[in-house]
Amino acid sequence: MRLIVTCDDSGSAKEVICTPGTDTSKQDKPQPISITQVFVEPKASPASRILYSTLYKERYAICCRLDASVSVYDLEDDEKKLVCHREYVELKGCKPVSLHVFSEFDALVMGLDSGKAALVGFHKNTLEKECQIVDLPGGKPIEAFEACPSQPGVFAYGGKENDLRIVKMFEVGKKVKLLESVEVLFAAKNVKNDHLDLRVPIWITKIRFISLKNSYKLITATRYGQLRIYDTNHGRKPAHDYQVCTNPIITLNFAGSNFDEVIITDNRNMVARHSLVSIDKKAFKTNSATAGDIIKPVPRLLGKYQEGGNTGAIFGVLCFKDTFVATGGLDRYLRVYDLETREMVSKVYMGSQIADILFLEGEEEEESEEEVDEEEENNALWDELESNRPAKKQKQT
Amino acid sequence: MDSEAIKRIKNKQRRQRVVSDLKHKHNKERHSLRKERAKEERANPQLREERIANNIPETLESKRVYDETVGAEIEGSDEFQKYFENPRDPKVMITTNANAKKQAYEFADIMMDFLPNSTFVKRKKAYNMKEMAKFCSNREYTDLVVINEDKKKVNGLTIMHLPEGPSFYFSVTSLVDTKRIEGHGRATDHIPELVLNNFNTRLGKTVGRLFQSMFPHRPEIQGRQVVTLHNQRDYIFFRRHRYVFRNEEKVGLQELGPQFTLKLRRLQRGIKDEVEWEHRPDMERDKRKFYL
């Protein structure tokens, strides 16, 4: 499989080619075929490290960096040449919270932590010099900004004490231009006060759109370890509010292409897969002196991706080919797991902290099979040699 | 006489005598063997060298689980890079947990003694760690050390590198005050030399770089003082000595104290943000796996 993994320590990225079974922590296991540093231009430094990257028309990789600059690289080029790089004066001091690319309109949209969104056109391999900036309603800093996959121009966002809003930012047309005033389609309401009649704090960290059938359906993760499912037909409060862990959730991804399972990671070392369909109705039980027994439903935990001894927070989670999930984070390892069995398929030491992972292709199987064959032959040879040695044989039995 | 035969002796006193006789005999044999070997080796010193070269004892360190990050170069730059590129003298703020007892202040006193350019400020309940870190970085401090005391015992040390982190939490054990060290010397105000031993893995290097950036990079050699941070099996031993060259071959060491042992419990990015590494009890299960 061929993956591109961003490197925080150097501000660049690395292209990893490895076969299933690769493990750099074990000397007798296969080692990665190649690790090459890419995306070094224009100036790789931790201050301009890559935060998010996406594929564009399966040929370009668009990366947005910590200093809110955008770089585009050509993936078909062997050296992954820089196509275009732009720094925007207006965005100085802002940190991007997400990057969304619309290939049909040749435009990309960034959410910025200061509660703004920026739209940049990308025509004929060059990024526009000027970017269009819009203040998002609410006027508070945001931490999550997500594009609706089926309706271009519709976005959802939220942050600390900034509850979920769905807005329409531009009309679908030939030339994309931001609307003069952002149209708010939906504004969420906080959940009910808790059993002590205290307000439940809001701190959204990630948003994902589930599906669109006459209404928007989304899922949000919070810094207080909750997963909330919103349905715009269901009212302004979340349709479901689940407490899944006690630590802040920092990433939220769907497991595979169906929307009924999610993979979440927290700010320690957990990578867990939860079902959104099978709900344990009485999984959360606690007792309060005033309110009596409190019983809450919890989405079923389908398992944790623990193999390989992860020690740090995971920032990059990527499911590909519906069979694998790649994770990378602060402990500087890239790990690839089997989505279903949760067994570790590959583990590669990257030498740098990881923020995001891009999947390029997975078809290296022919080569890998050959290699395995060779190895088997070698092993058979060694076995034969060893069987001729009586002392060893005794030990083996 | 084999062990089965000894077990068959029913009289306890006789059985014990037989066992002790056997042991005595065994010891005698061992000593005579050693004596003989020593004699041979005295005549032929090469034999001794050969024996020592061949009999290397197996230790947990030598059987350490393979770690690809040992010896690998640090890629890119980290938060400490700034200090190494244009060294500015570190400026350290020391404080304690809220409601600290006498022991914490005593430990702060000890730390002030060996950390050059450090100041102590009494902890106020009103401010939390993140706020304190902000105040300190506004005042150009490079490190903030928070001593943790529990049940009148110093048990932890939070060290935050400012302004961008990372934050470390160490547990503190085996604290021995200078006064309790026999034959100890009296430390001077000179900037000590720093010895960092065995910080090999990528995580270990981060920890090593923290200590490196806490002491000024220009030791005053006339002081002949050395601070040692020795990592062995993930325990970091802190020692302080003064050396003297007695003649061309012999070096004398005088301990200055204090002694204590640190163990890394948690490493967080930024000022106590996401966890980069955290100690878990199950990490101790494999005795041959070391993280620093």
XYZ file of C-alpha atoms in Angstrom:
689
model
C 0.000 0.000 0.000
C 1.106 3.534 -0.730
C 0.339 6.207 1.839
C 1.365 9.797 2.393
C 1.839 10.715 6.025
C 2.364 14.280 7.195
C 5.309 15.028 9.486
C 4.826 17.673 12.167
C 8.450 17.834 13.280
C 9.743 18.824 9.871
C 6.662 20.440 8.329
C 6.821 18.115 5.336
C 5.353 14.685 4.619
C 6.558 11.196 3.844
C 5.492 8.724 1.238
C 5.453 5.190 2.630
C 5.300 2.093 0.477
C 4.884 -1.066 2.494
C 3.347 -4.497 2.280
C 0.918 -5.996 4.773
C 2.953 -7.577 7.560
C 5.509 -4.787 7.709
C 6.719 -4.065 11.228
C 9.714 -1.830 11.868
C 9.711 -2.740 15.560
C 10.638 -6.330 14.783
C 13.820 -7.070 12.936
C 12.636 -10.391 11.509
C 9.474 -8.907 9.965
C 9.428 -7.287 6.509
C 10.575 -3.676 6.472
C 8.888 -0.900 4.457
C 9.840 -0.915 0.783
C 10.522 2.801 0.773
C 10.029 5.929 2.869
C 10.712 9.139 0.987
C 10.360 12.678 2.179
C 7.973 14.699 0.047
C 6.183 18.068 0.174
C 9.362 19.773 1.388
C 8.938 22.927 -0.669
C 8.535 25.859 -0.201
C 9.812 25.981 3.379
C 9.322 23.059 5.650
C 9.323 23.994 9.325
C 7.220 23.007 12.346
C 5.683 26.494 12.309
C 4.200 25.736 8.886
C 3.442 22.060 9.391
C 0.715 20.420 7.366
C -2.541 20.109 9.285
C -4.928 18.738 6.672
C -4.477 17.339 3.227
C -6.872 16.039 0.616
C -6.699 14.539 -2.831
C -7.907 16.640 -5.758
C -8.970 14.981 -8.995
C -6.808 12.012 -7.937
C -3.779 13.837 -9.195
C -3.023 16.666 -6.799
C -2.630 16.796 -3.053
C -3.833 20.016 -1.487
C -2.383 20.729 1.953
C -3.255 23.492 4.331
C -0.628 24.414 6.837
C -0.533 25.748 10.382
C 0.166 29.294 9.181
C -3.014 29.132 7.031
C -1.045 28.875 3.801
C -2.071 26.382 1.107
C 0.256 24.231 -0.993
C -0.664 22.045 -3.967
C 1.541 19.140 -5.034
C 1.471 16.999 -8.147
C 1.233 13.353 -7.146
C 1.972 12.004 -10.614
C 5.371 13.633 -10.519
C 8.037 11.356 -9.078
C 9.348 14.003 -6.734
C 5.838 15.255 -5.880
C 6.659 18.662 -7.276
C 5.112 21.814 -5.835
C 2.477 23.148 -8.208
C 1.386 26.225 -6.334
C 1.814 27.769 -2.906
C 0.004 30.763 -1.515
C 0.108 32.608 1.773
C -2.772 34.902 2.510
C -2.117 38.087 4.453
C -5.734 38.236 5.589
C -5.433 34.863 7.299
C -2.284 35.654 9.311
C -2.606 34.403 12.865
C -5.500 32.064 12.078
C -5.244 28.315 12.427
C -7.193 26.191 9.947
C -9.595 23.696 11.479
C -10.496 21.870 8.282
C -10.023 21.813 4.526
C -12.683 20.960 1.948
C -12.051 20.703 -1.754
C -14.792 20.991 -4.389
C -13.404 19.561 -7.585
C -16.537 20.372 -9.600
C -16.201 24.125 -8.930
C -12.400 24.240 -8.664
C -12.535 25.750 -5.212
C -11.465 24.947 -1.692
C -12.891 26.122 1.597
C -11.040 26.388 4.883
C -12.575 26.815 8.299
C -10.479 29.023 10.585
C -10.348 28.877 14.361
C -11.201 32.576 14.695
C -14.751 31.852 13.544
C -14.197 32.590 9.866
C -14.221 30.654 6.645
C -12.105 31.312 3.586
C -12.840 30.345 -0.018
C -9.991 30.054 -2.497
C -10.375 29.313 -6.194
C -8.054 26.836 -7.868
C -7.982 27.200 -11.650
C -5.488 25.775 -14.115
C -3.083 24.620 -11.425
C -2.878 27.970 -9.693
C -4.502 29.130 -6.532
C -6.206 32.484 -6.672
C -4.203 35.341 -5.234
C -7.132 36.706 -3.276
C -9.257 34.668 -0.944
C -12.821 35.437 0.012
C -13.377 35.540 3.761
C -16.657 35.412 5.576
C -17.451 35.745 9.271
C -19.532 32.848 10.468
C -22.662 33.671 12.461
C -22.157 33.246 16.183
C -19.004 35.305 16.306
C -17.149 32.823 18.474
C -14.058 30.713 17.805
C -14.791 27.408 16.098
C -13.102 24.034 16.379
C -14.982 22.016 13.805
C -16.032 22.944 10.302
C -17.493 20.375 7.966
C -18.875 20.434 4.430
C -22.068 18.632 3.510
C -21.004 16.001 0.978
C -24.247 15.959 -0.999
C -25.078 19.683 -1.040
C -22.119 21.845 -1.989
C -22.175 25.195 -0.273
C -23.710 23.865 2.935
C -21.449 23.697 5.960
C -21.764 22.849 9.627
C -19.578 24.231 12.376
C -19.238 24.494 16.128
C -16.721 25.045 18.886
C -16.254 25.963 22.506
C -19.545 27.389 23.791
C -20.507 27.723 20.141
C -23.281 25.274 19.391
C -23.780 23.526 16.082
C -24.994 25.637 13.145
C -25.660 24.619 9.567
C -25.143 27.441 7.085
C -25.293 27.996 3.368
C -22.213 29.857 2.206
C -22.459 29.866 -1.581
C -24.889 29.054 -4.368
C -24.043 26.304 -6.773
C -23.141 27.919 -10.063
C -20.427 28.157 -12.630
C -18.375 30.631 -10.683
C -18.328 30.206 -6.981
C -18.863 33.337 -4.986
C -19.653 33.577 -1.316
C -23.099 34.851 -0.438
C -23.091 38.370 0.945
C -24.708 37.252 4.113
C -24.380 33.677 5.256
C -27.745 31.986 5.483
C -28.286 29.999 8.672
C -30.257 26.837 7.884
C -30.199 25.303 11.317
C -29.008 26.333 14.754
C -28.866 23.677 17.421
C -30.065 24.057 20.963
C -28.211 22.748 23.956
C -29.378 19.581 25.668
C -31.516 19.714 28.786
C -29.922 20.605 32.093
C -28.558 17.632 33.985
C -30.119 16.002 37.041
C -28.674 18.717 39.291
C -30.255 21.317 37.000
C -26.849 22.506 35.864
C -26.231 23.669 32.333
C -24.315 21.145 30.223
C -21.280 22.839 28.681
C -20.750 22.861 24.902
C -17.453 22.153 23.208
C -17.754 20.584 19.768
C -14.526 19.096 18.387
C -15.614 17.236 15.251
C -18.676 17.085 12.999
C -19.663 14.547 10.335
C -22.697 14.566 8.049
C -24.472 11.220 8.075
C -26.987 11.438 5.270
C -29.456 13.751 3.639
C -33.062 12.715 3.181
C -35.198 15.840 3.320
C -33.264 16.813 6.423
C -29.707 17.115 7.567
C -28.466 14.411 9.833
C -25.149 14.892 11.553
C -23.025 13.524 14.329
C -20.834 15.642 16.583
C -18.101 14.717 19.009
C -17.334 16.855 22.034
C -14.474 17.598 24.315
C -16.518 16.110 27.150
C -16.587 12.677 25.530
C -20.111 12.819 24.089
C -21.388 11.736 20.710
C -24.502 13.628 19.645
C -26.690 12.872 16.682
C -28.724 15.728 15.241
C -31.621 15.451 12.853
C -32.947 18.766 11.574
C -36.441 17.298 11.284
C -36.329 16.221 14.880
C -36.056 19.636 16.455
C -33.124 21.762 17.481
C -31.904 19.589 20.307
C -29.857 16.495 19.485
C -31.939 13.427 18.703
C -29.487 11.317 20.682
C -26.871 12.288 23.226
C -24.461 9.537 24.220
C -21.597 9.612 26.687
C -18.984 7.291 25.174
C -15.827 8.177 27.093
C -14.563 10.528 29.765
C -11.684 12.048 27.811
C -11.961 14.655 25.072
C -12.666 13.131 21.648
C -10.326 14.600 19.061
C -11.203 12.746 15.870
C -14.400 11.244 14.502
C -14.533 9.145 11.342
C -16.919 6.682 9.788
C -15.656 3.127 9.729
C -15.770 2.230 6.070
C -18.283 3.659 3.654
C -21.471 2.976 5.603
C -22.588 5.448 8.195
C -23.545 3.127 11.046
C -20.152 2.794 12.690
C -17.693 5.439 13.812
C -14.073 5.380 14.877
C -13.194 7.892 17.573
C -9.886 8.758 19.175
C -9.355 10.589 22.425
C -6.529 12.831 23.624
C -4.719 9.932 25.296
C -4.205 6.746 23.344
C -7.615 5.281 22.631
C -8.832 4.367 19.159
C -12.306 2.844 19.472
C -15.016 1.754 17.075
C -18.602 2.385 18.137
C -21.787 1.288 16.486
C -24.462 3.906 15.911
C -27.143 1.279 15.289
C -26.883 -1.188 18.117
C -27.427 0.778 21.287
C -27.068 -0.705 24.738
C -30.065 0.786 26.478
C -28.878 0.444 30.051
C -25.132 0.607 29.666
C -24.583 3.794 31.652
C -25.796 3.522 35.206
C -25.216 5.881 38.055
C -26.982 6.857 41.218
C -27.801 10.291 42.450
C -29.091 11.023 45.945
C -31.621 13.507 44.625
C -32.579 12.036 41.276
C -32.303 8.349 42.079
C -30.969 5.911 39.492
C -29.828 7.451 36.248
C -29.761 5.030 33.335
C -28.589 6.156 29.920
C -28.101 4.364 26.609
C -24.618 4.013 25.129
C -23.697 3.088 21.560
C -22.105 -0.339 21.632
C -18.326 -0.421 21.723
C -17.271 -2.749 18.928
C -13.661 -2.845 19.978
C -10.493 -0.853 20.361
C -7.500 -0.757 18.051
C -4.863 -1.469 20.666
C -2.326 -3.759 19.070
C 1.111 -2.304 18.524
C 1.353 -0.431 21.818
C 0.173 3.020 20.889
C 1.166 5.526 23.583
C 0.032 8.888 22.230
C -2.979 10.795 20.982
C -4.055 9.895 17.456
C -4.717 12.729 15.003
C -4.743 10.992 11.656
C -7.348 8.285 11.086
C -8.071 7.037 7.595
C -10.242 4.149 6.461
C -9.451 2.862 3.010
C -10.719 0.117 0.756
C -13.319 -0.687 3.431
C -10.909 -3.175 4.943
C -8.116 -1.164 6.533
C -7.790 1.713 8.920
C -4.551 3.670 9.218
C -3.760 5.656 12.347
C -0.973 8.048 13.177
C -0.363 10.534 15.932
C 2.002 11.829 18.551
C 3.917 8.605 19.132
C 5.433 8.837 15.620
C 4.226 5.474 14.336
C 1.998 4.765 11.383
C -0.161 1.741 12.126
C -2.502 0.004 9.741
C -5.211 -2.232 11.178
C -7.714 -4.591 9.691
C -11.025 -2.797 10.129
C -13.027 -5.855 11.164
C -10.639 -8.084 13.089
C -8.703 -5.106 14.566
C -5.450 -6.950 14.003
C -2.451 -4.848 13.191
C -1.417 -5.234 9.556
C 1.574 -2.897 9.411
C 3.527 -0.675 11.733
C 6.063 1.818 10.464
C 8.196 4.214 12.484
C 7.946 7.618 10.826
C 10.372 9.620 12.984
C 7.944 12.486 13.266
C 4.577 13.224 14.756
C 1.688 12.676 12.378
C -1.290 14.958 11.735
C -2.954 13.465 8.677
C -2.754 10.481 6.354
C -3.506 10.254 2.628
C -4.129 6.972 0.857
C -2.771 6.720 -2.670
C -3.140 3.137 -3.790
C -3.210 -0.357 -2.420
C -2.285 -2.514 -5.369
C 1.151 -3.761 -4.554
C -0.090 -7.245 -3.998
C 1.628 -8.969 -6.903
C 5.005 -7.809 -5.734
C 4.309 -8.664 -2.155
C 3.183 -12.162 -3.075
C 6.402 -12.757 -4.906
C 8.360 -11.577 -1.922
C 6.469 -13.859 0.362
C 7.203 -16.740 -1.980
C 10.881 -15.960 -1.879
C 10.785 -15.752 1.853
C 9.008 -19.039 2.134
C 11.632 -20.599 -0.048
C 14.315 -19.132 2.129
C 12.568 -20.363 5.236
C 12.240 -23.836 3.763
C 15.945 -23.793 2.985
C 16.800 -22.788 6.511
C 14.479 -25.406 7.938
C 16.209 -28.007 5.877
C 19.611 -26.842 7.009
C 18.507 -26.835 10.597
C 16.947 -30.255 10.440
C 20.410 -31.576 9.550
C 21.681 -30.291 12.850
C 20.790 -32.809 15.550
C 21.363 -30.501 18.552
C 18.920 -27.883 17.294
C 16.379 -30.489 16.418
C 16.326 -31.739 19.952
C 15.653 -28.286 21.242
C 12.837 -27.758 18.805
C 11.037 -30.895 19.954
C 24.563 -37.729 48.836
C 21.715 -36.463 46.721
C 18.783 -34.395 47.870
C 16.408 -37.376 48.002
C 18.703 -39.190 50.405
C 18.969 -36.119 52.615
C 15.224 -35.805 52.736
C 14.990 -39.354 54.020
C 16.985 -38.465 57.153
C 14.316 -38.118 59.764
C 16.281 -36.462 62.532
C 16.175 -32.739 61.867
C 19.417 -31.874 63.623
C 21.339 -34.574 61.794
C 19.767 -33.509 58.497
C 20.783 -29.920 59.045
C 24.306 -30.974 59.921
C 24.578 -33.031 56.765
C 23.335 -30.136 54.665
C 25.698 -27.658 56.266
C 28.592 -30.073 55.809
C 27.694 -30.418 52.166
C 27.528 -26.679 51.751
C 30.826 -26.240 53.496
C 32.417 -28.807 51.222
C 30.989 -27.135 48.166
C 32.291 -23.744 49.297
C 35.721 -25.176 49.967
C 35.829 -26.609 46.506
C 34.759 -23.334 44.994
C 37.387 -21.384 46.885
C 40.163 -23.745 46.017
C 39.113 -23.588 42.363
C 39.231 -19.823 42.439
C 42.576 -19.839 44.145
C 43.960 -22.131 41.506
C 42.523 -20.039 38.716
C 43.894 -16.856 40.246
C 47.303 -18.439 40.430
C 47.172 -19.502 36.800
C 45.981 -16.121 35.726
C 48.660 -14.350 37.692
C 51.186 -16.322 35.747
C 49.397 -15.743 32.484
C 47.297 -12.516 32.521
C 45.978 -13.288 29.040
C 43.821 -16.065 30.492
C 42.075 -13.604 32.754
C 41.364 -11.274 29.893
C 39.975 -14.123 27.858
C 37.774 -15.303 30.707
C 36.373 -11.824 31.279
C 35.801 -11.344 27.570
C 33.969 -14.662 27.285
C 31.821 -14.465 30.392
C 29.670 -11.435 29.801
C 26.751 -11.590 32.207
C 23.331 -11.254 30.653
C 21.431 -8.272 31.994
C 18.034 -6.816 31.277
C 19.773 -4.026 29.384
C 21.697 -6.390 27.143
C 18.524 -8.369 26.431
C 16.550 -5.226 25.710
C 13.681 -5.523 23.220
C 14.680 -4.103 19.839
C 13.677 -0.476 19.450
C 14.182 1.122 16.049
C 14.262 4.621 17.527
C 17.499 3.937 19.444
C 20.293 5.699 17.615
C 17.946 7.175 15.013
C 18.581 10.832 14.327
C 16.090 13.449 15.437
C 14.131 14.500 12.389
C 13.195 18.098 11.809
C 13.144 20.265 14.873
C 11.285 20.227 18.151
C 10.331 22.838 20.712
C 13.821 22.791 22.247
C 15.520 23.624 18.945
C 15.313 27.360 19.616
C 17.372 26.979 22.762
C 20.130 25.086 20.966
C 20.257 27.414 17.969
C 20.746 30.617 19.914
C 21.345 29.660 23.498
C 19.802 32.059 25.943
C 20.330 31.334 29.600
C 17.385 29.372 30.930
C 15.203 31.119 33.465
C 13.329 28.734 35.703
C 10.349 29.386 37.913
C 9.778 26.969 40.772
C 6.518 26.652 42.636
C 4.567 23.981 44.481
C 1.113 22.523 44.502
C -1.609 24.469 46.281
C -1.678 23.922 50.058
C 1.852 22.575 50.068
C 3.473 21.463 53.309
C 6.958 22.059 54.634
C 8.512 19.201 52.656
C 7.599 20.799 49.337
C 9.278 24.067 50.322
C 12.344 22.192 51.456
C 12.524 20.437 48.113
C 12.077 23.789 46.355
C 15.039 25.038 48.379
C 17.092 22.050 47.243
C 16.141 22.674 43.607
C 17.009 26.378 43.851
C 20.421 25.252 45.021
C 21.267 23.192 41.931
C 19.235 24.949 39.222
C 21.029 28.130 38.170
C 18.915 31.213 37.527
C 15.815 29.921 39.258
C 13.263 31.767 41.319
C 10.696 30.489 43.755
C 7.200 31.876 43.980
C 4.705 30.713 46.537
C 1.742 29.054 44.919
C -1.558 30.870 44.962
C -4.711 28.847 44.880
C -6.345 31.223 42.411
C -4.275 30.206 39.374
C -4.122 26.875 37.608
C -1.169 25.397 35.742
C -2.109 26.790 32.325
C -2.528 30.292 33.716
C 0.768 30.078 35.555
C 2.489 28.900 32.380
C 1.063 31.901 30.536
C 2.211 34.362 33.208
C 5.671 32.807 33.193
C 6.070 32.905 29.416
C 4.977 36.555 29.460
C 7.871 37.168 31.831
C 10.287 35.264 29.588
C 10.747 32.260 31.802
C 11.881 29.207 29.852
C 10.682 26.551 32.280
C 8.089 26.224 34.985
C 8.624 23.564 37.636
C 5.756 22.599 39.918
C 6.635 20.425 42.880
C 3.926 18.065 43.981
C 3.687 17.037 47.611
C 1.233 14.542 48.975
C 0.890 13.381 52.580
C 3.995 15.392 53.531
C 6.141 13.694 50.935
C 7.416 15.099 47.651
C 6.155 12.665 45.043
C 6.004 14.457 41.726
C 7.537 17.054 39.503
C 5.762 18.793 36.622
C 8.126 20.516 34.239
C 6.684 22.695 31.502
C 8.930 24.034 28.811
C 7.777 27.510 27.852
C 6.260 28.995 25.766
C 5.165 26.091 23.541
C 5.619 23.059 25.742
C 6.025 20.122 25.968
C 4.960 19.307 29.540
C 6.491 16.486 31.538
C 5.342 14.816 34.693
C 7.892 12.820 36.679
C 7.371 10.915 39.869
C 10.007 11.543 42.541
C 11.276 8.802 44.837
C 14.274 8.029 47.044
C 14.995 11.607 47.942
C 18.118 11.858 50.063
C 19.001 15.203 51.531
C 22.609 16.411 51.334
C 22.934 16.259 55.129
C 22.312 12.517 55.126
C 25.080 11.772 52.616
C 28.265 10.789 54.405
C 31.347 12.794 53.488
C 29.380 15.229 51.383
C 30.835 18.521 50.242
C 29.336 21.932 50.143
C 28.167 23.089 46.729
C 29.240 26.391 45.247
C 27.317 28.778 42.994
C 29.176 27.757 39.848
C 27.199 26.609 36.839
C 27.647 22.837 36.827
C 28.646 20.576 33.988
C 25.901 18.205 32.902
C 26.192 14.483 32.273
C 23.242 12.806 30.588
C 23.510 9.035 30.382
C 21.517 6.577 28.275
C 18.824 8.813 26.834
C 18.674 6.780 23.662
C 15.201 6.412 22.211
C 13.278 9.219 20.570
C 11.337 9.710 23.809
C 14.550 9.551 25.813
C 16.092 12.212 23.623
C 13.152 14.529 24.279
C 13.650 14.042 28.019
C 17.409 14.535 27.669
C 16.893 17.730 25.706
C 14.600 19.027 28.432
C 17.318 18.662 31.066
C 19.884 20.076 28.659
C 17.783 23.163 28.151
C 17.254 23.663 31.894
C 20.940 24.180 32.676
C 22.945 27.027 31.080
C 25.091 25.859 28.217
C 28.323 27.365 29.613
C 29.600 25.375 32.596
C 32.031 27.136 34.899
C 34.728 24.509 34.882
C 36.662 26.073 37.755
C 33.766 25.010 39.985
C 34.495 21.312 39.174
C 30.849 20.483 39.780
C 28.920 17.933 37.764
C 25.225 17.187 37.713
C 24.498 13.685 36.470
C 21.188 12.434 35.158
C 21.654 8.747 34.614
C 18.906 6.752 32.976
C 18.765 3.060 33.716
C 15.714 0.944 33.023
C 13.586 4.091 32.655
C 14.542 5.383 36.095
C 16.462 8.647 36.000
C 18.955 9.051 38.829
C 19.946 12.548 39.841
C 23.370 12.960 41.456
C 25.731 15.874 41.975
C 29.470 15.612 42.496
C 32.642 17.605 42.673
C 35.690 16.070 41.056
C 39.359 16.495 41.748
C 42.303 15.257 39.707
C 44.506 13.653 42.373
C 47.245 12.756 39.907
C 47.443 11.952 36.241
C 45.487 8.732 36.632
C 43.302 9.102 39.672
C 40.182 11.217 39.876
C 38.461 11.794 43.181
C 34.738 12.340 43.518
C 32.968 14.051 46.325
C 29.227 13.874 46.440
C 27.425 17.165 46.942
C 23.849 15.935 47.055
C 20.955 15.764 46.872
C 20.063 12.377 45.456
C 16.708 11.533 44.021
C 15.159 9.314 41.381
C 12.774 10.439 38.686
C 10.505 8.353 36.542
C 8.683 9.732 33.534
C 4.954 9.294 33.930
C 3.518 11.511 31.237
C 4.635 13.656 28.347
C 2.136 16.056 26.832
C 2.288 18.254 23.800
C 1.965 21.987 24.428
C 1.019 23.109 27.917
C -0.686 19.967 29.159
C -2.567 19.262 25.915
C -2.735 15.935 24.101
C -0.774 13.072 25.604
C 2.303 12.053 23.671
C 3.385 9.300 26.011
C 1.872 8.038 29.222
C 3.082 5.379 31.593
C 0.693 2.490 32.063
C 1.118 -0.281 34.601
C 1.070 -2.910 31.849
C 4.232 -1.376 30.410
C 6.113 -2.989 33.292
C 4.940 -6.440 32.296
C 7.709 -6.948 29.783
C 10.821 -6.451 31.900
C 13.021 -6.085 28.842
C 11.135 -3.271 27.183
C 12.408 0.218 27.973
C 11.006 3.465 26.722
C 13.759 5.996 27.467
